[in-house]
Every structure is written in structure tokens, then in C-alpha cells.
CSV table of C-alpha atoms in Angstrom, one decimal:
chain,number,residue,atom,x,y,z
A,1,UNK,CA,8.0,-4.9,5.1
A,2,UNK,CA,7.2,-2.3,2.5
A,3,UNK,CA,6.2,-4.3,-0.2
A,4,UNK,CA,2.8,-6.0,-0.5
A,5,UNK,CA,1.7,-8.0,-3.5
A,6,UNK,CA,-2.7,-9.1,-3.6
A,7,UNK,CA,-3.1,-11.0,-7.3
A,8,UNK,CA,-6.6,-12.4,-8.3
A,9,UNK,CA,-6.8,-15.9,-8.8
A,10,UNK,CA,-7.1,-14.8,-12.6
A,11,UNK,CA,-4.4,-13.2,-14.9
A,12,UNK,CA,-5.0,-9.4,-15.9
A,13,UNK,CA,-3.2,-6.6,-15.8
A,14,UNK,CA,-0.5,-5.5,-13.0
A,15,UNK,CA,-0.9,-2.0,-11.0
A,16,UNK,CA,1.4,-0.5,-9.1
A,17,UNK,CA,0.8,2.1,-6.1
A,18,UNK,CA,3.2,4.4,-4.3
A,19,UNK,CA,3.0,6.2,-0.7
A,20,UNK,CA,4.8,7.5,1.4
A,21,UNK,CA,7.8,9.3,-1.3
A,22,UNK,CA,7.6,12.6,0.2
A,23,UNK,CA,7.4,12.1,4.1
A,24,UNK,CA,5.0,15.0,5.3
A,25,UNK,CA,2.3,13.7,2.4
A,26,UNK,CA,0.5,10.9,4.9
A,27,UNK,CA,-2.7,10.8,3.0
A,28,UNK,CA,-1.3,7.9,0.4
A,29,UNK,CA,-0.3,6.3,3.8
A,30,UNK,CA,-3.5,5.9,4.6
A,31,UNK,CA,-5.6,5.1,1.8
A,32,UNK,CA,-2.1,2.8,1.5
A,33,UNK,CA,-3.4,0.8,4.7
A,34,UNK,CA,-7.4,1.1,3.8
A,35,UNK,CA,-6.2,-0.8,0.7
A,36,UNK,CA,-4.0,-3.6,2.4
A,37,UNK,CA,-7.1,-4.2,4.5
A,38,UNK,CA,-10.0,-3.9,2.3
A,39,UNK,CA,-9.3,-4.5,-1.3
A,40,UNK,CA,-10.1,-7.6,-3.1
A,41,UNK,CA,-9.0,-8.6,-6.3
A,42,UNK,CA,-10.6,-10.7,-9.1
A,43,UNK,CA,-7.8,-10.1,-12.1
A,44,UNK,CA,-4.3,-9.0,-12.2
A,45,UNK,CA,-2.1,-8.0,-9.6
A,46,UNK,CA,-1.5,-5.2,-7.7
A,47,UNK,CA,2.0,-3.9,-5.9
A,48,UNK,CA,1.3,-1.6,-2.8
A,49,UNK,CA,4.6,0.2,-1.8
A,50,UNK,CA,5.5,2.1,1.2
A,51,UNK,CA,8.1,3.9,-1.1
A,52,UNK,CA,10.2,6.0,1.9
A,53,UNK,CA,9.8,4.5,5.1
A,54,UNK,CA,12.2,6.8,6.9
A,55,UNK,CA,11.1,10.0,5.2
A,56,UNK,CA,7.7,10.0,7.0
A,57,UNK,CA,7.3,12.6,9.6
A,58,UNK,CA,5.3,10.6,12.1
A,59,UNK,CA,6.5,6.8,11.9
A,60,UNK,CA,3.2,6.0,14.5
A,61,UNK,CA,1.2,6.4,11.4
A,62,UNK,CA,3.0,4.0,9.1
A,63,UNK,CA,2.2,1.2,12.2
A,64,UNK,CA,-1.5,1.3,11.5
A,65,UNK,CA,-3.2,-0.8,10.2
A,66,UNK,CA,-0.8,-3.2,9.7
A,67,UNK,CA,-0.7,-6.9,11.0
């Protein structure tokens, strides 16, 4: 899956986040993951894409994190 939606239980605006387009830039990777696992939302929505799954250089580091 490379798609991941979190939405508050309140409308407000929609954000959108991309990692993972250019496959030797890992760091939005990570803080990709940190996000998925940490964030909390009150309002709004936010998208968190894994934008180029194939294009990373070290597929180990797109398991991470992930459940």
C-alpha cells in the first residue's frame, strides 16, 4: 500500500505529503513512517504518499515502520 489517509473527526482543510519521488532521497521516507505512526489529527485530512516505490535505492527501508 502507498497510500495512507488519517482525517480528524472534524472537517478542515486537506494536506497532502509526498516521499519517496526521487529514490536515493530516503529522508521523506522516514519522517514518511514517523508520521504514519505518530501523528494525530484533530481537523482536516491528511494524504501520506509513498510517491515511487520502485525507485528507492534500498527497498528494506520502505518496510519499516509499517504494520
Amino acid at each position: 500500500k502507498s497510500i495512507f489517509k488519517k482525517a480528524g473527526e472534524r472537517p478542515g482543510k486537506t494536506v497532502t505529503i509526498m516521499c519517496g519521488v526521487h529514490g536515493n532521497e530516503t529522508d521523506g521516507i522516514l519522517i514518511v513512517d514517523r508520521m504514519l505512526s505518530n501523528l494525530e489529527i484533530d481537523n482536516g485530512t491528511i494524504y501520506l504518499i509513498y510517491a515511487n516505490l520502485l525507485a528507492s535505492s534500498d527497498a528494506s527501508i520502505l518496510q519499516r515502520g509499517r504494520s
